Short mmCIF file of C-alpha atoms in Angstrom, two decimals:
data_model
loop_
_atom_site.label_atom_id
_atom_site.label_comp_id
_atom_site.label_asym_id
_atom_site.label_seq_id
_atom_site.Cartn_x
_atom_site.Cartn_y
_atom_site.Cartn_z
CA UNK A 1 83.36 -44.45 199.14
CA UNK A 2 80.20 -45.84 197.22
CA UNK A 3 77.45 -47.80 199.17
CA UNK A 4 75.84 -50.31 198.00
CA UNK A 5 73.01 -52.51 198.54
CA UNK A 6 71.55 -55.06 196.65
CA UNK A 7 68.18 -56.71 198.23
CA UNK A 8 65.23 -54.15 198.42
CA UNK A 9 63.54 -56.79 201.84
CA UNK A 10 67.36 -55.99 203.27
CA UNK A 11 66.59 -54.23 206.44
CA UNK A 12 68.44 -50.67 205.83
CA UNK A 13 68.46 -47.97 208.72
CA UNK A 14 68.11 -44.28 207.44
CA UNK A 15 68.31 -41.72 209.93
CA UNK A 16 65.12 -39.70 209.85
CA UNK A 17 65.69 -36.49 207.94
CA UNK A 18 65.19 -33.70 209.69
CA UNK A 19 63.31 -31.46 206.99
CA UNK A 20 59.91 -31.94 205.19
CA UNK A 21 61.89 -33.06 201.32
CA UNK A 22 59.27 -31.22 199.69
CA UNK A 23 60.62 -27.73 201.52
CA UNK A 24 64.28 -28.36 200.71
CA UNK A 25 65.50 -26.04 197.69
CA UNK A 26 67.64 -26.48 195.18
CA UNK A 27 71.03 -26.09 195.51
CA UNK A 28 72.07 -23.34 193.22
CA UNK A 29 75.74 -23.76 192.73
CA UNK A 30 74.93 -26.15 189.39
CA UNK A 31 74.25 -25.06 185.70
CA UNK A 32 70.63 -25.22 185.35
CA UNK A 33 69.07 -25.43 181.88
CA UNK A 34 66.62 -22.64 181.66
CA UNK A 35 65.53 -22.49 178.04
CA UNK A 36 66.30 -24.57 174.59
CA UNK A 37 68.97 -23.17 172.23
CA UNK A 38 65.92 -23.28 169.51
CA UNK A 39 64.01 -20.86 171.35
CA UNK A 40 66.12 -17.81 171.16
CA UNK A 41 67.37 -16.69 168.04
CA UNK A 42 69.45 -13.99 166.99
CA UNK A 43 68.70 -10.29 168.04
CA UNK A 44 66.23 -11.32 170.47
CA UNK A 45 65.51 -11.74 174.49
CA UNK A 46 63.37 -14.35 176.26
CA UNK A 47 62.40 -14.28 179.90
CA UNK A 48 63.22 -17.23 182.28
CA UNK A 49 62.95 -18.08 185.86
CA UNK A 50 64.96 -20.13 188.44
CA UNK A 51 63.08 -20.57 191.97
CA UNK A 52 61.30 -17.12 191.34
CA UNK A 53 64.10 -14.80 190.12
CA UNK A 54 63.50 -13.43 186.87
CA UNK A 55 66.49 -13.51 184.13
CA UNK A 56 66.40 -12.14 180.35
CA UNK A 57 68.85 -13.98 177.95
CA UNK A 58 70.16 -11.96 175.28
CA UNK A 59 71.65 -13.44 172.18
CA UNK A 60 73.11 -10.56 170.38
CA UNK A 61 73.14 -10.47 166.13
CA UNK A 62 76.91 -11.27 166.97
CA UNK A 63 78.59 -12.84 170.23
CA UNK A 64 77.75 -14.98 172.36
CA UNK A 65 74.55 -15.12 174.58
CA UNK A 66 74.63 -13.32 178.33
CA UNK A 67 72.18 -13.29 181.21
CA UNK A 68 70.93 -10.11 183.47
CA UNK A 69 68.23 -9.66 185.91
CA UNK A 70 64.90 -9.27 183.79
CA UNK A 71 63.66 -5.89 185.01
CA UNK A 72 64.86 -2.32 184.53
CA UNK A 73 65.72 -0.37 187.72
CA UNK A 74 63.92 2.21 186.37
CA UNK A 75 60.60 1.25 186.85
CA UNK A 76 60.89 -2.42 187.32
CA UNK A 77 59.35 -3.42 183.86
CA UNK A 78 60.77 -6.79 182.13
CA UNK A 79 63.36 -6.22 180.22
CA UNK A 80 62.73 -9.16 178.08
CA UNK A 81 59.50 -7.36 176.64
CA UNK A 82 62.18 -5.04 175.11
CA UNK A 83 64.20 -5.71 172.17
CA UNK A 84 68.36 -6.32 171.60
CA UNK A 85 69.83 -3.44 169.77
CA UNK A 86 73.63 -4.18 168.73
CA UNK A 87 75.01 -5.74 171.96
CA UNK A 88 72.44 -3.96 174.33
CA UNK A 89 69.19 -5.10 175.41
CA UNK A 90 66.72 -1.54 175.34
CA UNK A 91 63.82 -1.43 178.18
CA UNK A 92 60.37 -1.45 175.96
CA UNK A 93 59.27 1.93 178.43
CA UNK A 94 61.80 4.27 177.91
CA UNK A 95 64.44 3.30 175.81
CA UNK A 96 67.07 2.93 178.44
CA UNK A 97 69.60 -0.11 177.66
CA UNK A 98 71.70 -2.49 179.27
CA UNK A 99 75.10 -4.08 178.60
CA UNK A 100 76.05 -7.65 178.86
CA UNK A 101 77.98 -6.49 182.24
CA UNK A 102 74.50 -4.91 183.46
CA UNK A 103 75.91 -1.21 182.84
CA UNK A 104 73.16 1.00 182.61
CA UNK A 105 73.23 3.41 179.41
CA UNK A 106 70.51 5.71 177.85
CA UNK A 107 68.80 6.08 174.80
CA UNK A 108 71.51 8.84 173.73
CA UNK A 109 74.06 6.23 175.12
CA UNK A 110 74.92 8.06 178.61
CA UNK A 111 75.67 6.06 181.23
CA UNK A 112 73.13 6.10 183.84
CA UNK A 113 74.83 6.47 186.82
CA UNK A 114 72.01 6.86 189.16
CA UNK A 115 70.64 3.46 188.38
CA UNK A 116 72.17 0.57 189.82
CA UNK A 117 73.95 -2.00 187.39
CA UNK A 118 72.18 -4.96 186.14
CA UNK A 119 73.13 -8.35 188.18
CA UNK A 120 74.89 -10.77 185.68
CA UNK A 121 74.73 -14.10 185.83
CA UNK A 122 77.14 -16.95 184.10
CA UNK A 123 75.73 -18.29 180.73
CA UNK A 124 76.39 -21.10 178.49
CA UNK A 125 74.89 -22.85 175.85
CA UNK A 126 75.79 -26.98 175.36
CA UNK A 127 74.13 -29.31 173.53
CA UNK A 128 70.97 -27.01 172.39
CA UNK A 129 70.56 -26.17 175.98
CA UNK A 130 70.91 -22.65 177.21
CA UNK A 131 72.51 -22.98 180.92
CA UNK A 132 72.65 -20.34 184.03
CA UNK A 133 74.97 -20.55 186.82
CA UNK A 134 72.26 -19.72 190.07
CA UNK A 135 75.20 -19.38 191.98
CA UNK A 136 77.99 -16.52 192.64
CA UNK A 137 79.60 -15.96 189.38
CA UNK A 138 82.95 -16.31 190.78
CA UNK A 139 82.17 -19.66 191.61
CA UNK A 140 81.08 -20.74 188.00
CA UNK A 141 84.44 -21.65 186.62
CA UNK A 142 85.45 -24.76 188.83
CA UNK A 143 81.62 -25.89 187.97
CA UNK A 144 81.20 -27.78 184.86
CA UNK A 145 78.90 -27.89 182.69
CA UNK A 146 76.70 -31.19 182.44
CA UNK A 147 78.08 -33.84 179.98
CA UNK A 148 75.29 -35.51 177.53
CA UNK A 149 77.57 -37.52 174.89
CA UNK A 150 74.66 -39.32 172.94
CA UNK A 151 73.10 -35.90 171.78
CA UNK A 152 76.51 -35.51 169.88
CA UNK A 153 76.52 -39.21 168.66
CA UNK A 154 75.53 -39.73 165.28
CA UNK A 155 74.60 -43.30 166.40
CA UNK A 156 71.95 -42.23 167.88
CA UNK A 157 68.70 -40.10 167.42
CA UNK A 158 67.71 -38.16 169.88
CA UNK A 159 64.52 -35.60 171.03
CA UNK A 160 63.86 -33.12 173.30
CA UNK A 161 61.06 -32.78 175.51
CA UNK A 162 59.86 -30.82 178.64
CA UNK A 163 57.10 -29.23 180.18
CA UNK A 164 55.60 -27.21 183.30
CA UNK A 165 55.27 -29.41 186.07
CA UNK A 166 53.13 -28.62 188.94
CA UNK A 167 54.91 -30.28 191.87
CA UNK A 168 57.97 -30.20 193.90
CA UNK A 169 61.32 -31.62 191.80
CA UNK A 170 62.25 -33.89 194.60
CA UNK A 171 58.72 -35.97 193.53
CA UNK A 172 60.14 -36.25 190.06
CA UNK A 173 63.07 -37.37 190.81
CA UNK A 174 61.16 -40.24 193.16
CA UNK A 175 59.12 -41.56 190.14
CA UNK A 176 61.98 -41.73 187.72
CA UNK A 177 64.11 -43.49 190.09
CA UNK A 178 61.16 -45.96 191.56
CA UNK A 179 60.20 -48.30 188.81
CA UNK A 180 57.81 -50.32 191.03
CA UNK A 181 55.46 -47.89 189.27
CA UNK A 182 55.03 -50.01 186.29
CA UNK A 183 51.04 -50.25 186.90
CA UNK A 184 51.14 -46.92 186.11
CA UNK A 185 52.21 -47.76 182.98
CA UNK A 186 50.03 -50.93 182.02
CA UNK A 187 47.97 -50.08 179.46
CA UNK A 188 50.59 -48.88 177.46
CA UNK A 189 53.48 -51.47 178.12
CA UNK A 190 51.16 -54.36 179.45
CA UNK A 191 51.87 -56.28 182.90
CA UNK A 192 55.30 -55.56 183.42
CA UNK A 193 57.16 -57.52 186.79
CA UNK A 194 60.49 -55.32 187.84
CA UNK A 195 63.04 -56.99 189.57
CA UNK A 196 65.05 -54.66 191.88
CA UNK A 197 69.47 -55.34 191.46
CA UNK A 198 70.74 -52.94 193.47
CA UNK A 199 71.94 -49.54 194.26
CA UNK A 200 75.01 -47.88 194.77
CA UNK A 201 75.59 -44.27 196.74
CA UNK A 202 77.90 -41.31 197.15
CA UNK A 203 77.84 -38.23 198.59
CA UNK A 204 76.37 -36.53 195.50
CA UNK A 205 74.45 -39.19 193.61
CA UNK A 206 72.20 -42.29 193.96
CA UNK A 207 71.75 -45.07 191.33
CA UNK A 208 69.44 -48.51 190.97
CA UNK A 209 69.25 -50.90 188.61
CA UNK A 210 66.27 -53.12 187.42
CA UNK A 211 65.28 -55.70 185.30
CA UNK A 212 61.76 -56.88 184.16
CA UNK A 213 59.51 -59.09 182.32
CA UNK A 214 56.24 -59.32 180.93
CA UNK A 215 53.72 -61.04 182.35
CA UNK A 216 50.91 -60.17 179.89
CA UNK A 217 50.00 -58.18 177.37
CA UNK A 218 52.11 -57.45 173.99
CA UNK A 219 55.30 -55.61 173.56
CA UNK A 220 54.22 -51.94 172.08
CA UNK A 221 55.57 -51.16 168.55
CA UNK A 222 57.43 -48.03 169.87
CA UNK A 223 59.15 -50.33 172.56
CA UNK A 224 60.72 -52.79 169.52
CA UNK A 225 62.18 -49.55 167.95
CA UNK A 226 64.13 -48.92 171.15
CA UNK A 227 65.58 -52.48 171.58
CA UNK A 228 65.75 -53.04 168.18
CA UNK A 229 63.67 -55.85 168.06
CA UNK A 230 60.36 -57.58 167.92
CA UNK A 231 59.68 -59.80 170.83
CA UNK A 232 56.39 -61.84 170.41
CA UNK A 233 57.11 -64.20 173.40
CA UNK A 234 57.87 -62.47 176.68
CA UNK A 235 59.08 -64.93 178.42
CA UNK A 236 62.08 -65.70 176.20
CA UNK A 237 63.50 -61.96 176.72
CA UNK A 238 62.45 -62.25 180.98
CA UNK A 239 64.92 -60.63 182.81
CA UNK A 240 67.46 -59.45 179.96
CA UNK A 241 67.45 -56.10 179.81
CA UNK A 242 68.80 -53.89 182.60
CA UNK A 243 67.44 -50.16 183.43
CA UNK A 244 69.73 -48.06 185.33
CA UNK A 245 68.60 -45.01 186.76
CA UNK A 246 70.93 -41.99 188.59
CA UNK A 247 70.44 -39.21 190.46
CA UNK A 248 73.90 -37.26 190.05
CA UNK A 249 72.72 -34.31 192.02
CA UNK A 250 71.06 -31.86 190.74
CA UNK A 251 70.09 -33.78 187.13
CA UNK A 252 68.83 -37.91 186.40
CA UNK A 253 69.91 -39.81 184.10
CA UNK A 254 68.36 -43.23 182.87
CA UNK A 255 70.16 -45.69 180.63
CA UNK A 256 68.61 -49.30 179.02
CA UNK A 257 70.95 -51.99 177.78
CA UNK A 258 70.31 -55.24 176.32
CA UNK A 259 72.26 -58.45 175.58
CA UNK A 260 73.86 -58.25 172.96
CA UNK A 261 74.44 -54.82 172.33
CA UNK A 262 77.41 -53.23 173.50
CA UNK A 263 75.94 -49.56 174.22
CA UNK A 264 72.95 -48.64 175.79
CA UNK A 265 69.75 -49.11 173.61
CA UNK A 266 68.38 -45.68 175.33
CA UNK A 267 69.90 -42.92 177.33
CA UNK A 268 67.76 -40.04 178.84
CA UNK A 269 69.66 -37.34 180.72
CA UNK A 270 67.18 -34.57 182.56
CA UNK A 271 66.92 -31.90 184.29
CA UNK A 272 64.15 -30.24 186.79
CA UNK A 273 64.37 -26.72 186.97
CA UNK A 274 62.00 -25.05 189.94
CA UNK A 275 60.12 -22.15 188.38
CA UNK A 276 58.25 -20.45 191.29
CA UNK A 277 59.95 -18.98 194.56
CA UNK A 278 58.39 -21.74 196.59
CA UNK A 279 59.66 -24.69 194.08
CA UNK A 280 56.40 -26.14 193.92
CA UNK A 281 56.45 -26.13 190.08
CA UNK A 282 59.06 -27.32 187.83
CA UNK A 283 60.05 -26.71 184.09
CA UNK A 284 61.47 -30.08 182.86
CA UNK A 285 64.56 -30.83 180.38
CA UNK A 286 64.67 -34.03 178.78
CA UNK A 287 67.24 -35.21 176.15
CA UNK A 288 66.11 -39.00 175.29
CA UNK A 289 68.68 -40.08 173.18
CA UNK A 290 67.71 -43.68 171.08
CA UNK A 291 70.39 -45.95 169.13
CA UNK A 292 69.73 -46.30 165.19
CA UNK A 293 68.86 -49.57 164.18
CA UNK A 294 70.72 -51.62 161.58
CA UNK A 295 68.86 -49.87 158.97
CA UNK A 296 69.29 -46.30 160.58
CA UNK A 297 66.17 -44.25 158.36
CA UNK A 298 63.98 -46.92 160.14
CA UNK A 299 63.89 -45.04 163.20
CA UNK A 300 63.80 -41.44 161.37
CA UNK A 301 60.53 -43.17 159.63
CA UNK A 302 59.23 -44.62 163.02
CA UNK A 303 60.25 -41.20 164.88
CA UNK A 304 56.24 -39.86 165.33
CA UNK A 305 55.45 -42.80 166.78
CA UNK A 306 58.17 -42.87 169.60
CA UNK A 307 57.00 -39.60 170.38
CA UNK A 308 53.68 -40.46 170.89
CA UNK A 309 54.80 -43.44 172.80
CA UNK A 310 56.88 -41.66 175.04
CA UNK A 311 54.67 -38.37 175.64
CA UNK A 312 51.86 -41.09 176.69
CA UNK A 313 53.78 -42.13 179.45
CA UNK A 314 55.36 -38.65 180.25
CA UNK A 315 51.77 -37.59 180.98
CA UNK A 316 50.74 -40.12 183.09
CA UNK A 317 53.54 -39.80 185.04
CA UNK A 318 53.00 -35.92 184.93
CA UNK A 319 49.29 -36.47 186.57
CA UNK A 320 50.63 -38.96 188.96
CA UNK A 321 53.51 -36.16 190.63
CA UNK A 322 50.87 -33.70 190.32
CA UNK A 323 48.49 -35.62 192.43
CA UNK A 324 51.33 -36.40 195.22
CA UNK A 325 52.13 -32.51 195.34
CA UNK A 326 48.10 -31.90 195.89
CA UNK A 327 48.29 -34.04 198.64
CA UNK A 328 50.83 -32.66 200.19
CA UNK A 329 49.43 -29.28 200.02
CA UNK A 330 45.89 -30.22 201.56
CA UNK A 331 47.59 -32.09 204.14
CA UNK A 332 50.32 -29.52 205.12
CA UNK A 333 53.01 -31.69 204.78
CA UNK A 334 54.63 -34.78 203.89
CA UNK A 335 52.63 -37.77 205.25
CA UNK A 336 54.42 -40.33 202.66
CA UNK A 337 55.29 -43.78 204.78
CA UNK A 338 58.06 -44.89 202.49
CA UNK A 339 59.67 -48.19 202.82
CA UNK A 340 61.60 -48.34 199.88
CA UNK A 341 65.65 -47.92 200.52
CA UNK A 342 66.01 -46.45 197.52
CA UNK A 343 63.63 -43.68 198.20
CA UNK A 344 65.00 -42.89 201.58
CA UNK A 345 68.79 -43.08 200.19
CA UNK A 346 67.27 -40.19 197.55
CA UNK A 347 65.30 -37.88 199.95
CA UNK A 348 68.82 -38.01 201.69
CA UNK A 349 70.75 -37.32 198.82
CA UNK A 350 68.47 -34.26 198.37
CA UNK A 351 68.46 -32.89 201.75
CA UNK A 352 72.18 -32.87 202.15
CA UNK A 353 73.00 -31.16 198.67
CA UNK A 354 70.07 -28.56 198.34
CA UNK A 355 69.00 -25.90 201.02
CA UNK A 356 66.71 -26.87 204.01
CA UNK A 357 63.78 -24.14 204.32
CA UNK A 358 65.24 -22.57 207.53
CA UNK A 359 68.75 -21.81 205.95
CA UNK A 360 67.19 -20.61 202.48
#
């Protein structure tokens, strides 16, 4: 049964979680996205990584894409720097090659009985995503694959971002879902006042909602585009616009709707995806999906300019995380006093469904 709670001065007891959040790992029975379809094309191999553990995805001239551990028994070189030969991928050393099952065969096309097969690992593609199972492949079947419905609607436009991130995922998932931030934020979307409505929890997900208004400065062109309007006057559109933000464990999602219009005026579903065996560094997959205006080629013409717009405030809140990880590390731990229930309902949510240090 959901939980909710609707006044942010409510006093809410959380029981004090019994692990530093920034040593808890991810959990990895979930599809993670671990490249974009875009950046593999046919007859090729590109290296990835999921909390240290090196994979090469191979999308053969025909068939579908499959995932193996990216090294070669043989003398432990990537097998990514090789190249895909029919439905093989062929070690860049020696020539030995590997099937989609990890069989081991030689250049003569022997098997190789002496080395050990290949780990495989459950692969999809969805959405111009490329997705890994992390977890046992037997388990991948009853696990779907995350749903993202706007990329597929032709009402909407929609781009896709992502970068390194040098922090731990659990602090991205804090600044998306805390939008007290907006001084961050100022000088690109003026003096914004959020007003906190609520959350709601489960066992695997948290979600708030907000509304704001402007207290100064003037509404940024790129912002218009997105609600499909001009607002000169703040104060006439205080308050009308509600932000909803969800962790749905592992991935976030963040939706904007307006009065007036019946879907959401923006939808960004994302994804952080730890890169180094510690998870202190994160690759990040955003799909921001935007609804067409009344005169749709008015946002294809506009479409450099939301870019901009949004990669502005992607960085700043990229320099912000990174600062909060820095901290952590020269302090040797989390020192954070948070007050915020929404916060403390999150670190939960991401204690209980990852993997505490001392189990990992």
């Amino acid at each position: 049964m959901a939980r909710i709670i609707s006044d942010i001065t409510a006093p809410v007891r959380m029981p004090r979680l019994p692990h530093d959040i920034r040593r808890v790992r991810s959990n990895p029975d979930f599809w993670y996205p671990v490249a974009w379809s875009r950046e593999l094309r046919r007859g090729r191999a590109i290296g990835v990584r999921y909390a240290g553990q090196p994979i090469v995805v191979v999308r053969p001239e025909a068939g579908a894409i499959f995932a193996l551990d990216d090294v070669c028994p043989h003398r432990q070189v990537p097998l990514s720097k090789g190249d895909v030969c029919g439905d093989f991928v062929r070690c860049a050393y020696h020539g030995l090659k590997y099937s989609r099952r990890g069989q081991c065969f030689s250049p003569d096309m022997k098997i190789e009985d002496d080395l050990p097969r290949l780990r495989t690992w459950a692969c999809q593609e969805k959405d111009g995503l490329i997705f890994v199972f992390m977890g046992p492949m037997e388990k991948s079947d009853s696990v779907p694959l995350p749903d993202i419905p706007r990329v597929r609607d032709p009402h909407y436009r929609t781009r896709h971002f992502g970068k390194i991130v040098k922090c731990h995922y659990s602090f991205m998932h804090e600044n998306l879902m805390d939008m007290n931030h907006q001084v961050l934020h100022s000088r690109l979307v003026g003096s914004m006042k959020p007003r906190f409505l609520g959350m709601e929890r489960g066992h695997d997900f948290v979600e708030a909602r907000y509304t704001f208004a402007r207290m100064a400065g003037k509404q940024p062109l790129s912002e218009a585009l997105i609600y499909g309007q001009r607002r000169k006057e703040g104060r006439n559109f205080a308050y009308r616009d509600v932000m909803t933000i969800r962790t749905q464990y592992p991935y976030q999602a963040l939706r904007i709707e307006t009065q007036g219009v019946e879907e959401p005026v923006m939808d960004l579903w994302i994804a952080y995806v730890p890169q180094d065996r510690e998870e202190q560094t994160n690759r990040v997959f955003g799909l921001l999906s935007i609804r067409r205006l009344k005169v749709p080629f008015i946002l294809d013409l506009a479409w450099p300019l939301l870019v901009a717009f949004t990669e502005r405030v992607f960085a700043e809140d990229r320099e912000i995380v990174e600062l909060e990880q820095r901290a952590w590390q020269e302090q040797g731990g989390d020192r954070n006093q948070e007050v915020f229930p929404v916060i403390m309902a999150l670190r939960q949510l991401l204690v209980q469904n990852g993997i505490s240090a001392q189990t990992a």
